[in-house]
Tab-separated table of C-alpha atoms in Angstrom:
chain	number	residue	atom	x	y	z
Y	27	GLU	CA	-120.941	-50.281	-28.053
Y	28	ASP	CA	-120.092	-53.517	-27.328
Y	29	GLN	CA	-120.759	-54.437	-23.926
Y	30	VAL	CA	-119.963	-58.340	-22.249
Y	31	THR	CA	-121.504	-58.982	-18.978
Y	32	GLN	CA	-119.892	-62.322	-16.774
Y	33	SER	CA	-121.806	-64.010	-14.305
Y	34	PRO	CA	-121.112	-65.181	-11.587
Y	35	GLU	CA	-118.448	-62.900	-10.313
Y	36	ALA	CA	-117.250	-66.145	-8.124
Y	37	LEU	CA	-117.340	-69.789	-7.669
Y	38	ARG	CA	-116.453	-72.352	-5.407
Y	39	LEU	CA	-116.931	-75.365	-6.616
Y	40	GLN	CA	-116.056	-78.800	-4.825
Y	41	GLU	CA	-113.771	-81.270	-6.649
Y	42	GLY	CA	-116.370	-83.112	-9.387
Y	43	GLU	CA	-118.926	-80.445	-9.063
Y	44	SER	CA	-119.481	-79.410	-12.369
Y	45	SER	CA	-120.626	-75.981	-12.853
Y	46	SER	CA	-121.248	-73.249	-15.935
Y	47	LEU	CA	-120.356	-69.562	-16.302
Y	48	ASN	CA	-122.358	-67.409	-18.618
Y	49	CYS	CA	-121.139	-64.401	-20.961
Y	50	SER	CA	-123.942	-62.583	-22.275
Y	51	TYR	CA	-122.791	-60.040	-24.931
Y	52	THR	CA	-123.578	-57.107	-26.898
Y	53	VAL	CA	-122.448	-56.553	-30.059
Y	54	SER	CA	-123.098	-55.092	-33.531
Y	55	GLY	CA	-122.282	-58.146	-35.394
Y	56	LEU	CA	-120.138	-60.632	-33.746
Y	57	ARG	CA	-116.898	-61.842	-35.509
Y	58	GLY	CA	-115.320	-63.690	-32.601
Y	59	LEU	CA	-116.174	-64.098	-29.019
Y	60	PHE	CA	-113.020	-65.428	-27.098
Y	61	TRP	CA	-112.977	-67.436	-24.061
Y	62	TYR	CA	-109.338	-66.956	-21.796
Y	63	ARG	CA	-107.769	-68.255	-17.923
Y	64	GLN	CA	-105.916	-65.885	-16.531
Y	65	ASP	CA	-103.855	-67.019	-13.130
Y	66	PRO	CA	-102.700	-64.699	-10.200
Y	67	GLY	CA	-99.684	-62.981	-11.033
Y	68	LYS	CA	-99.774	-64.139	-15.136
Y	69	GLY	CA	-101.373	-62.265	-18.587
Y	70	PRO	CA	-104.365	-64.235	-19.985
Y	71	GLU	CA	-104.027	-67.545	-21.660
Y	72	PHE	CA	-106.172	-68.280	-24.475
Y	73	LEU	CA	-108.510	-71.189	-23.680
Y	74	PHE	CA	-111.209	-70.822	-27.208
Y	75	THR	CA	-112.727	-68.673	-30.212
Y	76	LEU	CA	-116.169	-69.645	-31.141
Y	77	TYR	CA	-117.737	-67.600	-34.799
Y	78	SER	CA	-121.104	-68.651	-34.833
Y	79	ALA	CA	-124.211	-69.471	-32.988
Y	80	GLY	CA	-124.614	-73.000	-31.866
Y	81	GLU	CA	-120.807	-73.784	-32.351
Y	82	GLU	CA	-118.996	-75.496	-29.474
Y	83	LYS	CA	-115.570	-76.227	-28.570
Y	84	GLU	CA	-113.534	-78.537	-25.904
Y	85	LYS	CA	-110.830	-79.215	-23.835
Y	86	GLU	CA	-110.332	-81.518	-21.524
Y	87	ARG	CA	-112.453	-80.741	-18.354
Y	88	LEU	CA	-113.710	-77.510	-20.197
Y	89	LYS	CA	-116.798	-77.201	-23.371
Y	90	ALA	CA	-118.145	-73.259	-24.511
Y	91	THR	CA	-120.945	-73.347	-26.257
Y	92	LEU	CA	-122.403	-70.098	-28.429
Y	93	THR	CA	-125.390	-68.920	-28.569
Y	94	LYS	CA	-126.952	-65.441	-30.541
Y	95	LYS	CA	-126.561	-63.841	-27.135
Y	96	GLU	CA	-124.296	-65.755	-24.513
Y	97	SER	CA	-121.687	-68.117	-24.390
Y	98	PHE	CA	-121.481	-70.797	-21.503
Y	99	LEU	CA	-118.492	-72.510	-20.330
Y	100	HIS	CA	-118.632	-75.308	-18.783
Y	101	ILE	CA	-116.655	-77.293	-16.152
Y	102	THR	CA	-116.998	-80.816	-16.279
Y	103	ALA	CA	-115.549	-82.814	-12.855
Y	104	PRO	CA	-113.360	-79.468	-12.094
Y	105	LYS	CA	-109.587	-79.997	-10.296
Y	106	PRO	CA	-108.488	-77.578	-8.111
Y	107	GLU	CA	-105.907	-76.893	-11.136
Y	108	ASP	CA	-108.913	-75.457	-12.589
Y	109	SER	CA	-108.786	-72.732	-10.354
Y	110	ALA	CA	-108.475	-69.219	-12.251
Y	111	THR	CA	-110.390	-66.187	-13.040
Y	112	TYR	CA	-112.159	-66.868	-16.515
Y	113	LEU	CA	-112.649	-64.216	-19.161
Y	114	CYS	CA	-115.174	-63.825	-22.348
Y	115	ALA	CA	-114.168	-61.211	-25.105
Y	116	VAL	CA	-115.862	-60.272	-27.897
Y	117	GLN	CA	-114.113	-59.038	-31.201
Y	118	ALA	CA	-114.494	-55.316	-32.925
Y	119	PRO	CA	-117.383	-55.773	-35.267
Y	120	ILE	CA	-115.112	-53.303	-37.613
Y	121	LYS	CA	-112.381	-55.431	-39.322
Y	122	ALA	CA	-110.955	-52.293	-39.779
Y	123	ALA	CA	-110.136	-51.896	-35.895
Y	124	GLY	CA	-108.013	-54.900	-36.163
Y	125	ASN	CA	-108.162	-57.050	-33.050
Y	126	LYS	CA	-109.574	-55.355	-30.310
Y	127	LEU	CA	-111.441	-56.998	-27.688
Y	128	THR	CA	-114.032	-55.871	-25.206
Y	129	PHE	CA	-113.623	-57.957	-22.208
Y	130	GLY	CA	-115.975	-59.293	-19.772
Y	131	GLY	CA	-115.402	-58.754	-15.891
Y	132	GLY	CA	-114.395	-62.458	-15.327
Y	133	THR	CA	-115.723	-64.821	-13.039
Y	134	ARG	CA	-112.989	-66.264	-10.506
Y	135	VAL	CA	-113.249	-70.053	-10.052
Y	136	LEU	CA	-112.324	-71.874	-6.791
Y	137	VAL	CA	-112.158	-75.340	-6.714
Y	138	LYS	CA	-111.858	-76.890	-3.594
Y	139	PRO	CA	-110.241	-81.214	-3.128
A	30	ASN	CA	-89.773	-68.209	-28.181
A	31	ALA	CA	-89.883	-65.723	-25.720
A	32	GLY	CA	-93.645	-64.505	-27.041
A	33	VAL	CA	-94.580	-61.518	-25.251
A	34	THR	CA	-92.120	-59.318	-22.536
A	35	GLN	CA	-92.759	-56.300	-20.381
A	36	THR	CA	-90.639	-54.524	-18.430
A	37	PRO	CA	-90.628	-53.689	-15.582
A	38	LYS	CA	-93.008	-56.525	-13.395
A	39	PHE	CA	-93.541	-54.022	-10.805
A	40	GLN	CA	-93.183	-50.533	-10.636
A	41	VAL	CA	-93.873	-47.353	-8.408
A	42	LEU	CA	-94.293	-43.613	-9.177
A	43	LYS	CA	-94.615	-40.437	-7.563
A	44	THR	CA	-97.675	-37.918	-8.637
A	45	GLY	CA	-96.636	-36.180	-11.909
A	46	GLN	CA	-93.765	-39.042	-13.264
A	47	SER	CA	-92.943	-40.271	-16.191
A	48	MET	CA	-91.902	-43.487	-17.091
A	49	THR	CA	-92.069	-45.568	-20.133
A	50	LEU	CA	-93.704	-49.502	-20.240
A	51	GLN	CA	-91.974	-51.584	-22.587
A	52	CYS	CA	-93.296	-54.663	-24.286
A	53	ALA	CA	-91.565	-56.750	-26.835
A	54	GLN	CA	-92.568	-59.694	-28.738
A	55	ASP	CA	-90.497	-61.640	-31.134
A	56	MET	CA	-93.253	-63.459	-33.190
A	57	ASN	CA	-93.735	-61.341	-36.254
A	58	HIS	CA	-97.361	-60.065	-35.075
A	59	GLU	CA	-98.494	-56.671	-36.694
A	60	TYR	CA	-101.026	-56.646	-34.550
A	61	MET	CA	-100.150	-55.012	-30.735
A	62	SER	CA	-102.526	-53.664	-27.987
A	63	TRP	CA	-102.114	-52.498	-24.710
A	64	TYR	CA	-105.119	-53.154	-21.687
A	65	ARG	CA	-105.308	-51.842	-17.958
A	66	GLN	CA	-106.694	-54.224	-15.370
A	67	ASP	CA	-108.486	-53.542	-12.557
A	68	PRO	CA	-110.645	-55.284	-9.902
A	69	GLY	CA	-114.221	-54.791	-11.354
A	70	MET	CA	-113.807	-53.769	-14.458
A	71	GLY	CA	-111.978	-56.293	-16.418
A	72	LEU	CA	-109.829	-55.464	-19.022
A	73	ARG	CA	-110.033	-51.834	-21.069
A	74	LEU	CA	-108.051	-51.328	-24.181
A	75	ILE	CA	-105.779	-48.385	-23.855
A	76	HIS	CA	-103.646	-48.161	-27.380
A	77	TYR	CA	-103.407	-50.030	-29.764
A	78	SER	CA	-101.390	-50.652	-33.291
A	79	VAL	CA	-102.228	-52.330	-36.735
A	80	GLY	CA	-98.498	-52.502	-37.564
A	81	ALA	CA	-95.247	-50.413	-37.655
A	82	GLY	CA	-96.051	-46.663	-38.258
A	83	ILE	CA	-99.864	-47.038	-37.015
A	84	THR	CA	-101.032	-46.192	-33.789
A	85	ASP	CA	-105.026	-45.398	-32.742
A	86	GLN	CA	-106.812	-44.952	-29.562
A	87	GLY	CA	-108.531	-47.287	-27.403
A	88	GLU	CA	-111.337	-46.909	-24.907
A	89	VAL	CA	-109.136	-45.195	-21.628
A	90	PRO	CA	-106.559	-43.470	-24.000
A	91	ASN	CA	-106.028	-40.384	-22.030
A	92	GLY	CA	-102.936	-39.357	-19.971
A	93	TYR	CA	-101.060	-42.134	-22.104
A	94	ASN	CA	-99.234	-42.411	-25.333
A	95	VAL	CA	-97.610	-44.783	-28.006
A	96	SER	CA	-95.379	-45.322	-30.851
A	97	ARG	CA	-94.453	-48.100	-33.094
A	98	SER	CA	-91.283	-47.656	-35.016
A	99	THR	CA	-90.706	-51.461	-35.202
A	100	THR	CA	-92.989	-54.269	-35.323
A	101	GLU	CA	-91.026	-55.990	-31.945
A	102	ASP	CA	-91.581	-53.231	-30.089
A	103	PHE	CA	-94.743	-51.090	-28.657
A	104	PRO	CA	-94.265	-48.832	-25.626
A	105	LEU	CA	-96.709	-47.157	-23.238
A	106	ARG	CA	-95.701	-43.890	-21.846
A	107	LEU	CA	-97.646	-42.465	-18.919
A	108	LEU	CA	-96.473	-38.852	-19.723
A	109	SER	CA	-97.878	-37.436	-15.475
A	110	ALA	CA	-98.965	-40.177	-13.455
A	111	ALA	CA	-101.863	-39.728	-11.736
A	112	PRO	CA	-103.012	-42.116	-8.813
A	113	SER	CA	-106.225	-43.124	-11.263
A	114	GLN	CA	-103.445	-44.834	-13.059
A	115	THR	CA	-102.750	-47.272	-10.152
A	116	SER	CA	-103.447	-50.830	-12.487
A	117	VAL	CA	-102.077	-53.853	-13.764
A	118	TYR	CA	-100.889	-53.292	-18.055
A	119	PHE	CA	-101.047	-55.888	-20.302
A	120	CYS	CA	-99.663	-55.602	-23.236
A	121	ALA	CA	-100.573	-58.058	-26.297
A	122	SER	CA	-100.332	-59.000	-29.858
A	123	SER	CA	-102.000	-61.500	-32.297
A	124	TYR	CA	-101.722	-61.943	-36.338
A	125	SER	CA	-103.967	-62.278	-39.181
A	126	SER	CA	-104.271	-64.761	-41.407
A	127	PRO	CA	-103.944	-63.370	-45.584
A	128	GLY	CA	-106.698	-63.299	-47.662
A	129	ARG	CA	-111.052	-62.151	-48.035
A	130	ALA	CA	-111.539	-63.782	-45.348
A	131	ALA	CA	-108.954	-62.964	-43.346
A	132	LYS	CA	-109.044	-63.892	-38.997
A	133	PHE	CA	-106.764	-62.426	-36.242
A	134	SER	CA	-105.051	-65.114	-33.528
A	135	PRO	CA	-106.607	-64.567	-30.343
A	136	LEU	CA	-104.616	-62.216	-28.334
A	137	HIS	CA	-101.229	-63.197	-26.576
A	138	PHE	CA	-100.483	-61.704	-23.526
A	139	GLY	CA	-97.769	-61.004	-21.517
A	140	ASN	CA	-97.479	-60.731	-18.009
A	141	GLY	CA	-98.093	-57.434	-16.613
A	142	THR	CA	-96.461	-54.224	-15.498
A	143	ARG	CA	-98.158	-53.643	-12.159
A	144	LEU	CA	-97.942	-49.998	-11.303
A	145	THR	CA	-98.566	-47.926	-8.332
A	146	VAL	CA	-98.733	-44.973	-8.402
A	147	THR	CA	-98.458	-42.174	-4.707
């Protein structure tokens, strides 16, 4: 059974204080690992997909990296608008299962000015 | 292009009542799915569909029914609501690229339906 664990559950940062979020996963054959951002009262919004260990993706102040057992979301010099819940998910290994994702519990990030 | 539209946004039900949560997408995505989100438990898959006429169960299907008569619509039915079904429900869709190395596009989510069962 696929499992995804995110840490920490919550993170309070000062504006400009860089930090990293962790996503540990157990899956029998990774097809893809996804990062999403979720704002209060909204649906998750896609950020990145990573497919193989060593891969990195960047978007503005966010950078996602992937190893064989975990992924990190690095937030560099965050701004208050980066405050959100960040979700990590892994894709089901069986292609016939379609696009089933198993999600972690998320990390709530609050960036204070 | 509206993306994924969910209705209603909020709903209160009494125990035992039934209702249908609506989900429609205008992106011609063949894959659609329903998740519920509860505090501390993340998003959990209820049902999914890989195309019109094809549905399957996810992680937490009990108490819910789905059907997929068209590509655009994927309604979720609560047969007899229970307080344990109080949650936020999200519908999502995606497509797959053609070919042997086909990959799915990222899930595109609606903004959810907040359901309270008393």
